Short mmCIF file of C-alpha atoms in Angstrom, two decimals:
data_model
loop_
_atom_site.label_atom_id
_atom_site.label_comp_id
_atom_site.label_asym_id
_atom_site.label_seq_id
_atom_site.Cartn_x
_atom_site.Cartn_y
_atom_site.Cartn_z
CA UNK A 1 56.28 31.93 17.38
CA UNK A 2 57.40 29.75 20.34
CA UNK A 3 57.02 32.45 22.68
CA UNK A 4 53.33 32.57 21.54
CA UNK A 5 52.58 28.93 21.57
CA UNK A 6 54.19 28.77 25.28
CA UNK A 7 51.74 31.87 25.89
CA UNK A 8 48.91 29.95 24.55
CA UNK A 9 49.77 26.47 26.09
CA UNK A 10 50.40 28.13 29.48
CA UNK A 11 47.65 30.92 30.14
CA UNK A 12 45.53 29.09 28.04
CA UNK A 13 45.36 25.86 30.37
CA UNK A 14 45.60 28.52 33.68
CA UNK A 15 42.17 30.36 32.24
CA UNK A 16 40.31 26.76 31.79
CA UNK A 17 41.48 25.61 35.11
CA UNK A 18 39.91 28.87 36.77
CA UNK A 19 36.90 28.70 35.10
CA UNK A 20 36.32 25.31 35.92
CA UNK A 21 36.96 25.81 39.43
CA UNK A 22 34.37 28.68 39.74
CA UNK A 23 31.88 25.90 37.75
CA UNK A 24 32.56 27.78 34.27
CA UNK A 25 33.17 25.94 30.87
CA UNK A 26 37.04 26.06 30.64
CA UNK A 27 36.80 27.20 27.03
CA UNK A 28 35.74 30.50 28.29
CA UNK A 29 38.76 31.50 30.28
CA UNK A 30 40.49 30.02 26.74
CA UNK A 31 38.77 32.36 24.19
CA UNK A 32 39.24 35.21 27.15
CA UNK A 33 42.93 34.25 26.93
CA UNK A 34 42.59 34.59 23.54
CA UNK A 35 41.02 37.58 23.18
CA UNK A 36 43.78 39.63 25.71
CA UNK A 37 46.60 38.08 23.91
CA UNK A 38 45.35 39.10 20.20
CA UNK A 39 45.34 42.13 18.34
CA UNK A 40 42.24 43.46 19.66
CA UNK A 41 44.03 43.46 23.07
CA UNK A 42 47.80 43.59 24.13
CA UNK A 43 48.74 42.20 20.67
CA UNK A 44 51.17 39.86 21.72
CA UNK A 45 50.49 37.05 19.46
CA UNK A 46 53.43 36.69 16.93
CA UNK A 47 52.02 37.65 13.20
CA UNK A 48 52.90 34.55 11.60
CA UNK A 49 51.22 32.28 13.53
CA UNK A 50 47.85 34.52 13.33
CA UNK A 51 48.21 34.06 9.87
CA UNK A 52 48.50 30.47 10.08
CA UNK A 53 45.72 30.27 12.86
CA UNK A 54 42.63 29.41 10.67
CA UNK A 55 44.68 26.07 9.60
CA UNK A 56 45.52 25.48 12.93
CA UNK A 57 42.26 26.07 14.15
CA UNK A 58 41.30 23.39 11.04
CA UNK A 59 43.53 20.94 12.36
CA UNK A 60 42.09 20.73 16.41
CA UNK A 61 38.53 20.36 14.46
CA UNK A 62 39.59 17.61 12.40
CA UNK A 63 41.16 15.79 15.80
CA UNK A 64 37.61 16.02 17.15
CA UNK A 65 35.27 15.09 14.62
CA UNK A 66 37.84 11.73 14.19
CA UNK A 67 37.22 11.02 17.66
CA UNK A 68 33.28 11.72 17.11
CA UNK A 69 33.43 9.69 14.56
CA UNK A 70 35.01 6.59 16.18
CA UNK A 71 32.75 6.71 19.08
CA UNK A 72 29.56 7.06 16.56
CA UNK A 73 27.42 3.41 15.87
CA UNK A 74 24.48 3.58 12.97
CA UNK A 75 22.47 1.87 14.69
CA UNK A 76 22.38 3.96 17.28
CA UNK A 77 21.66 6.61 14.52
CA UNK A 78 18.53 4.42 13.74
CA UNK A 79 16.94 5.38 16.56
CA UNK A 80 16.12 8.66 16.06
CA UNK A 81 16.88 8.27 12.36
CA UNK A 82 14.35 11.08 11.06
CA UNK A 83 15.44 13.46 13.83
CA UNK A 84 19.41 13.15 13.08
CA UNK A 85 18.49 13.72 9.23
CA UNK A 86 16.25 17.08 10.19
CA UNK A 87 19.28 18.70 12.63
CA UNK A 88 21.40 18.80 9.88
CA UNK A 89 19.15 21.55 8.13
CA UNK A 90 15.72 22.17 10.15
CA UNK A 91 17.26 24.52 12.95
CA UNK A 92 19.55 26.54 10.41
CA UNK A 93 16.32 27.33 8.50
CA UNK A 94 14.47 28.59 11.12
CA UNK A 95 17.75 30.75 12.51
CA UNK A 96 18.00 31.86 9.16
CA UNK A 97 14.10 32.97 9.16
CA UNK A 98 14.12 34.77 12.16
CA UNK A 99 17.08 36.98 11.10
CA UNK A 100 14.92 37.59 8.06
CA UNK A 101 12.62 39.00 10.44
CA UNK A 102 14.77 40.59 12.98
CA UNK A 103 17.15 42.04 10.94
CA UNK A 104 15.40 44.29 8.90
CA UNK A 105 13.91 45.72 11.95
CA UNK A 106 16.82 45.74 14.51
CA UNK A 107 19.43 46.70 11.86
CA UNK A 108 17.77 48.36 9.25
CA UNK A 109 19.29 45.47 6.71
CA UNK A 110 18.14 44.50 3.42
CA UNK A 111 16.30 40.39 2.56
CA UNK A 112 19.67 39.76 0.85
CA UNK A 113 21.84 41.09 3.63
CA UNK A 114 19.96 39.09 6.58
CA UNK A 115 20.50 36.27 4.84
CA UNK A 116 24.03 36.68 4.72
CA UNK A 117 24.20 37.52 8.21
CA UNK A 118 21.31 34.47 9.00
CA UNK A 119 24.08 32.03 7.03
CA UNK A 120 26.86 33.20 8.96
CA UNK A 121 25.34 33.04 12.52
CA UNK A 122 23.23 29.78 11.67
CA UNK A 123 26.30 27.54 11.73
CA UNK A 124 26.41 25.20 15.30
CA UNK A 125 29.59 24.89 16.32
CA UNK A 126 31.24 21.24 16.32
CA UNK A 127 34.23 22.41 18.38
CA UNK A 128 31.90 23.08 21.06
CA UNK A 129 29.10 20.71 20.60
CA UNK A 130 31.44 17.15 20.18
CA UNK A 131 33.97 17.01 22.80
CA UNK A 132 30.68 18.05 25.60
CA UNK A 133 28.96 15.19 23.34
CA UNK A 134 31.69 12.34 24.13
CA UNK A 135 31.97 13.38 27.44
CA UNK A 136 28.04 12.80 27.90
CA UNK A 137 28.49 9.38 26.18
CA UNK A 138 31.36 8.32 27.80
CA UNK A 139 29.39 8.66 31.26
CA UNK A 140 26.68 7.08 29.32
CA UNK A 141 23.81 9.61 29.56
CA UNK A 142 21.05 9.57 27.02
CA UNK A 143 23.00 7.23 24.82
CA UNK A 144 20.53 4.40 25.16
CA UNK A 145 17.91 6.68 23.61
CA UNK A 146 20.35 8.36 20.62
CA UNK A 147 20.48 11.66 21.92
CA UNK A 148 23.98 12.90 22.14
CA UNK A 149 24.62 10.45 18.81
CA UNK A 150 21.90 12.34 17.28
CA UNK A 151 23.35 16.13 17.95
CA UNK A 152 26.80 14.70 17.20
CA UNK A 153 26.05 13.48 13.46
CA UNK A 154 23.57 17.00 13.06
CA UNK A 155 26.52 19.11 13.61
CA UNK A 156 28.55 18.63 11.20
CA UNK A 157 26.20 18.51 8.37
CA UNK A 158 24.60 21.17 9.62
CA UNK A 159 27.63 23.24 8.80
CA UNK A 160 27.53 22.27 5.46
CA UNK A 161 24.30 23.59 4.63
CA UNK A 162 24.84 26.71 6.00
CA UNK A 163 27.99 27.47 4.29
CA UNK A 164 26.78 26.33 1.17
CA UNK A 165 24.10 28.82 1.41
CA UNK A 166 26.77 31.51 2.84
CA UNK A 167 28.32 30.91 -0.18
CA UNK A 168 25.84 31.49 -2.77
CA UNK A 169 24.11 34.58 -0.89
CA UNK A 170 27.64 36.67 -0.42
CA UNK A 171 27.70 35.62 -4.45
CA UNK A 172 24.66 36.72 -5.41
CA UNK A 173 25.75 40.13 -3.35
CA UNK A 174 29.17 40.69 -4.81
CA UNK A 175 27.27 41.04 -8.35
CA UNK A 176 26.92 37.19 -9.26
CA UNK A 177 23.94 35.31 -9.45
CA UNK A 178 21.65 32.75 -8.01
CA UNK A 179 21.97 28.88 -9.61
CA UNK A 180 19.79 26.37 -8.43
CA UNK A 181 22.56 24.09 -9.26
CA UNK A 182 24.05 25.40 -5.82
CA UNK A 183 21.74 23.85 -3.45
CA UNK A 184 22.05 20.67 -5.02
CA UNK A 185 25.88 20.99 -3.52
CA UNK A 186 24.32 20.53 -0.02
CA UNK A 187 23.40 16.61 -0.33
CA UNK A 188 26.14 16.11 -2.76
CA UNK A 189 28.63 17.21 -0.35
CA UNK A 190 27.41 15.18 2.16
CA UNK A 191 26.61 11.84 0.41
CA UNK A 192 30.43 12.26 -1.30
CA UNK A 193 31.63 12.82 2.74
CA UNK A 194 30.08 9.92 3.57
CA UNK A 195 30.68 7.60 0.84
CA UNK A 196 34.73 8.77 0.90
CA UNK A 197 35.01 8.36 4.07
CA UNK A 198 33.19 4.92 4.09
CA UNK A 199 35.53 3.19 2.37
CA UNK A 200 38.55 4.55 3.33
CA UNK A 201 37.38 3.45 7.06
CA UNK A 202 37.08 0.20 5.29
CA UNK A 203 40.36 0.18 3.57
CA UNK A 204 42.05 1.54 6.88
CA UNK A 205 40.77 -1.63 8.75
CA UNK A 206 42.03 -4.20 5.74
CA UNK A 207 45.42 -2.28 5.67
CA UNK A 208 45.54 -2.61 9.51
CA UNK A 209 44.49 -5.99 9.77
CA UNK A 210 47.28 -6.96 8.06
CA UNK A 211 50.19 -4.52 9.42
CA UNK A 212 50.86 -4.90 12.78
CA UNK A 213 51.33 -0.78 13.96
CA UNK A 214 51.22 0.42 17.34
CA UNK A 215 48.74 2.84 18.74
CA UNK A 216 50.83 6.32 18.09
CA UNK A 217 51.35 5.53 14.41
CA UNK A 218 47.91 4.65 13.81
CA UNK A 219 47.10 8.23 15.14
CA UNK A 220 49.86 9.53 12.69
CA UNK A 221 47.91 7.37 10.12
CA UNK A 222 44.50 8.55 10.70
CA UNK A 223 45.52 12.40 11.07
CA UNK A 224 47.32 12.21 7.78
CA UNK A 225 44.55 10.69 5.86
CA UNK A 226 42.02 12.95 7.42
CA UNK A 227 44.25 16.21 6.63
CA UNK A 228 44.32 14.41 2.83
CA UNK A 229 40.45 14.48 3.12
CA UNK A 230 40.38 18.04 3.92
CA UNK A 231 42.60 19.20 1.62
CA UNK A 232 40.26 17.26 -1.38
CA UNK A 233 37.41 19.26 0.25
CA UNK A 234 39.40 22.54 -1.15
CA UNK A 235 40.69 21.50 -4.27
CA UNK A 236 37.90 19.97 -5.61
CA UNK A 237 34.62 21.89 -3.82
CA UNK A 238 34.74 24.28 -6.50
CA UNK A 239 34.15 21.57 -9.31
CA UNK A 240 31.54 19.38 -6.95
CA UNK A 241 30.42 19.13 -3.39
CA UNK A 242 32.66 17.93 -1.39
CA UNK A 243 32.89 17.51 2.84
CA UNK A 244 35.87 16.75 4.00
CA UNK A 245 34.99 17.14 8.02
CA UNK A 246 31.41 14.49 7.02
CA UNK A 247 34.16 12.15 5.47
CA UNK A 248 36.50 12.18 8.25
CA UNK A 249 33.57 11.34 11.04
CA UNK A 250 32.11 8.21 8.38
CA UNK A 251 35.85 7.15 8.51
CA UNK A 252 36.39 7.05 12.00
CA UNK A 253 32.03 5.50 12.10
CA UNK A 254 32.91 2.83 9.53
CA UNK A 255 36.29 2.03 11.39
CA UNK A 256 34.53 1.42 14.79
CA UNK A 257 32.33 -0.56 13.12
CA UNK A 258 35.03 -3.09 11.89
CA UNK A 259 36.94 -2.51 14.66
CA UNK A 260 35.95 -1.72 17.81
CA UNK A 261 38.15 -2.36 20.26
CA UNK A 262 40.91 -0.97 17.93
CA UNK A 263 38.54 2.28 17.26
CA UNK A 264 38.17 2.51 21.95
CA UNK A 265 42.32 2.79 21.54
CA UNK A 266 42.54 5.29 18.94
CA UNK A 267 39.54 7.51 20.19
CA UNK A 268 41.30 7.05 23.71
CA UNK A 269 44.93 8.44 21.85
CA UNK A 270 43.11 10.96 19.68
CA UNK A 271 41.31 12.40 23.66
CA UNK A 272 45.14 12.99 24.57
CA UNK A 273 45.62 15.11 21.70
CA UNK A 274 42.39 16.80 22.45
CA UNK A 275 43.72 17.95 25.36
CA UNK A 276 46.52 20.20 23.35
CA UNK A 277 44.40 21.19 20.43
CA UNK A 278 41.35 21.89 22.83
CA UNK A 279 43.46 25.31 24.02
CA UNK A 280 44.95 25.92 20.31
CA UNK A 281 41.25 26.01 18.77
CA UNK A 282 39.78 28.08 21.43
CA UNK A 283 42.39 30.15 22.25
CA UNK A 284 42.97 31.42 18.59
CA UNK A 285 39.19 31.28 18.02
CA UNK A 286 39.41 34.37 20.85
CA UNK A 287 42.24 36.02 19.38
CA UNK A 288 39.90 36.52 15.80
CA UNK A 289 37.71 38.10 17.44
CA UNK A 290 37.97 41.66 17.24
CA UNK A 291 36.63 43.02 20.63
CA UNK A 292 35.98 46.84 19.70
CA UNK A 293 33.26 45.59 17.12
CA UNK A 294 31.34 43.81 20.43
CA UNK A 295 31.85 46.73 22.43
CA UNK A 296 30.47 48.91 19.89
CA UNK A 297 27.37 46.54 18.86
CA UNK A 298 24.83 48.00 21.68
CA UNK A 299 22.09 46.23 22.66
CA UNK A 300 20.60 45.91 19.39
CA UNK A 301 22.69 42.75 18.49
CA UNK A 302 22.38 40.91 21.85
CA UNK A 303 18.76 41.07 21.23
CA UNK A 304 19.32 39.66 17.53
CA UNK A 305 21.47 36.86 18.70
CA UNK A 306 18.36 35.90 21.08
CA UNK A 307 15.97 36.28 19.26
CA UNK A 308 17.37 33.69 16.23
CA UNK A 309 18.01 31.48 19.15
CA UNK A 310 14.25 31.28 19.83
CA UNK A 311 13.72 30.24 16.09
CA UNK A 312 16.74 27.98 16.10
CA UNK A 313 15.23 26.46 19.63
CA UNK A 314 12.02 26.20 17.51
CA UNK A 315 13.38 24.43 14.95
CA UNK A 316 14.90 21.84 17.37
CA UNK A 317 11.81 21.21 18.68
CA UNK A 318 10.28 20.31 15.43
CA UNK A 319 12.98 18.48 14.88
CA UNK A 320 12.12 15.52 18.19
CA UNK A 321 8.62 16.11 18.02
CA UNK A 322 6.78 12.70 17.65
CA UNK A 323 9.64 10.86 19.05
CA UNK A 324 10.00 8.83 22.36
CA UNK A 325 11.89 11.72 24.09
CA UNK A 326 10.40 13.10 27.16
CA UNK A 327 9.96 16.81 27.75
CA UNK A 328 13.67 17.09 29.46
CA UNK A 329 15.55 14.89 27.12
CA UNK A 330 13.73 17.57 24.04
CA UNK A 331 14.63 20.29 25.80
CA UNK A 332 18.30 19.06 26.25
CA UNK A 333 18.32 19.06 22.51
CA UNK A 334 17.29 22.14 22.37
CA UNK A 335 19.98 24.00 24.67
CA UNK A 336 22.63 21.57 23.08
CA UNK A 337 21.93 23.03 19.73
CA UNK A 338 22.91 26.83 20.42
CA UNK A 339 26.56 27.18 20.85
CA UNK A 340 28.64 29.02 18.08
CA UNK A 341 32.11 29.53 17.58
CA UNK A 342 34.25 28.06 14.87
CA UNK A 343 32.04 28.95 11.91
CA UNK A 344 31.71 32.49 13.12
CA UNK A 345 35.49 33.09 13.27
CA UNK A 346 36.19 31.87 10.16
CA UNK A 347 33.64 33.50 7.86
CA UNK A 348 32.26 36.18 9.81
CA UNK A 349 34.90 38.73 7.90
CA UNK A 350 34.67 37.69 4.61
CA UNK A 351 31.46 40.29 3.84
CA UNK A 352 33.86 42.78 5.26
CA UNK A 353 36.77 41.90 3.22
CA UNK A 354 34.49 42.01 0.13
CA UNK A 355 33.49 45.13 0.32
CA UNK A 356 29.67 44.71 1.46
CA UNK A 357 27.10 47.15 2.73
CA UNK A 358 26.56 44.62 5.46
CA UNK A 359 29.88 43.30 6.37
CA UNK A 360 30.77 45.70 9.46
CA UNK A 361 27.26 44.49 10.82
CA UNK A 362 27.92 40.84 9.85
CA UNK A 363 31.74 40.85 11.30
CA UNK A 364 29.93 42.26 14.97
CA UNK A 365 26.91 40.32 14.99
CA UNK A 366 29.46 37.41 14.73
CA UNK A 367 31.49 38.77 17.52
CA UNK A 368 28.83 38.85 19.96
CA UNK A 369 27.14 35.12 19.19
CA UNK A 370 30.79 33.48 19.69
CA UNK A 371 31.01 35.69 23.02
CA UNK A 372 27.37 35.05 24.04
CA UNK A 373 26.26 31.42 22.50
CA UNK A 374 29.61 29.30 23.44
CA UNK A 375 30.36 29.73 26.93
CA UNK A 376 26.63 29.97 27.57
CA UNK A 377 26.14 26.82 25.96
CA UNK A 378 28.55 25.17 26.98
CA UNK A 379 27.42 25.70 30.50
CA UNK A 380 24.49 24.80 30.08
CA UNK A 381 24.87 21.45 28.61
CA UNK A 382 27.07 21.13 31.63
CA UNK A 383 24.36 22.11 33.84
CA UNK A 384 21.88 20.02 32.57
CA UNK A 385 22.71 16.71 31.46
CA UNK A 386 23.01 14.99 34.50
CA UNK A 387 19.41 16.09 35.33
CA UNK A 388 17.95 16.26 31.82
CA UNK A 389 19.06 12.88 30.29
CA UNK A 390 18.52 9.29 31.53
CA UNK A 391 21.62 6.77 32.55
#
């Protein structure tokens, strides 16, 4: 397993650097990497740690959304209050309605199984979408106006939603059936996330301002209460709604708001970690995917993945419509809103692995959108947010 973290570490970092030099988003030449060194390629990933990857994979998306979290202020949220609240569903909705209408006609695939395969590809990816997000507000574009605060708190609940509904569609497949009850797990998930993580923000700056800790076991702190947050996401999401990822961002949000100077020194620790869990996540996000589905997809699926994107794009511009935005700062949204990786990799099989009509279909569709949509994105957040968004 060493060998293959040294492999991952090393050709990893090598892939980023020579993508950025040829003005490419670095996690390309990572989920390349990852792609060559996993079974779909040369197979030189050790088994065990494959096994352990979607935890792994967890972990770099917890160290991200913390640091998200800590660099988040409500009232910046305020400004574009009704906005943030429609990103965390509007978009997904409309992705999910176009696949209702492309499917069927690209794919031959049943209303039941395009929305399986609309759930699955709906998902934004946060491991994309927040560290491109801090980086924006760090150099302080578009903050004064909400906008990468807005796409920040929107993708993360807009997860939610979508697996929610992921959930209850692959159900209602497998032989189960539809309960009403289930959509009422999307704002219970997210209100619990919040209100968790709320007060244990709160309770992390009392204990705090009493012990005296340095910097590097505050980190250890934070980490290990935000792993404990996750984990009550999986034991108890079966009983009620439950987001562990929302409650780890209101922790680190109500933490900067007690805090702040304390919250610029542990988002400033957590960016060092980032740096190590940025080539983990994307790395083994590459090595999932399974490249003979893409290269077997044909055109057919490209033209899916684009043609959801219009909806999603759509629903995004709903979404700022009657707000103060210009026409560049919307359209930012808009191209900020497409990338998809995380979501994909880890659900994307599970139709296969259950044994449904549409799983190869789902599994390759997913393929291509984490091969098309993130290093796409990516670049062109990159490409425009210097000219798109104001200082």
């Amino acid at each position: 397993m060493l060998l293959s973290f040294a492999m991952i570490f090393i050709l990893g970092m090598l892939a980023g650097q020579l993508c950025a030099k040829v003005r490419l988003p670095p996690l390309m030449g990572m989920l390349i990497t990852g792609i060559v060194l996993g079974p779909s390629c040369l197979n030189l990933l050790d088994p065990s740690l494959l096994n352990i990857s979607s935890e792994l994979r967890r972990i770099a998306l917890i160290i991200i959304l913390l640091r998200a979290g800590l660099n988040l202020r409500l009232e910046d949220l305020k400004k574009v209050g009704r906005s943030a609240i429609m990103m965390c569903f509007v978009p997904a909705c409309f992705e999910i309605s176009g696949m209702l209408a492309a499917a069927p006609v690209l794919f031959g695939l049943s209303v039941l199984d395009s929305l399986i395969l609309g759930t699955v590809i709906a998902a934004v990816s946060p491991a994309v979408i927040v560290p491109h997000m801090l980086k924006i507000m760090d150099e302080g574009y578009g903050v004064k106006q909400g906008i990468p605060q807005m796409i920040l708190a929107g993708a993360s609940a807009d997860d939610v939603f979508v697996i929610v509904l992921f959930t209850s569609f692959t159900s209602i497949a497998a032989g189960g059936h539809f309960e009403i009850g289930s959509l009422l797990r999307i704002p219970v998930s997210i209100l619990l996330g919040i209100g968790a993580g709320a007060v244990l923000g709160y309770a992390m700056h009392q204990f705090l301002s009493k012990i005296h800790l340095s910097i590097e076991k505050i980190i250890i702190l934070f980490l290990s209460v935000s792993f404990l947050l996750v984990t009550a996401e999986d034991l108890i999401n079966s009983t009620v709604g439950f987001s562990g990822l929302i409650a780890v961002m209101a922790m680190g949000m109500m933490f900067a708001a007690k805090a702040e100077t304390e919250a610029a020194d542990l988002s400033k620790g957590l960016s060092k970690l980032w740096t190590a869990a940025e080539i983990i996540l994307f790395v083994l996000v590459g090595a999932a995917v399974d490249i003979s589905y893409a290269l077997n997809a044909g055109v057919n699926a490209i033209l899916l993945i684009f043609a959801v994107l219009v909806f999603r794009i759509l629903g995004v511009a709903l979404c700022v419509a009657g707000t103060k935005l210009n026409f560049k700062e919307r359209l930012f949204c808009m191209i900020a809103y497409t990338p998809k990786a995380t979501v994909q990799a880890a659900i994307g099989a599970i139709p296969l692995s259950m044994g449904l009509a549409c799983g190869n279909t789902v599994l390759t569709v997913a393929v291509i959108a984490i091969l098309i949509t993130a290093p796409l994105g990516a670049f062109l957040i990159d490409l425009t947010y210097r000219r798109f968004l104001q200082l």
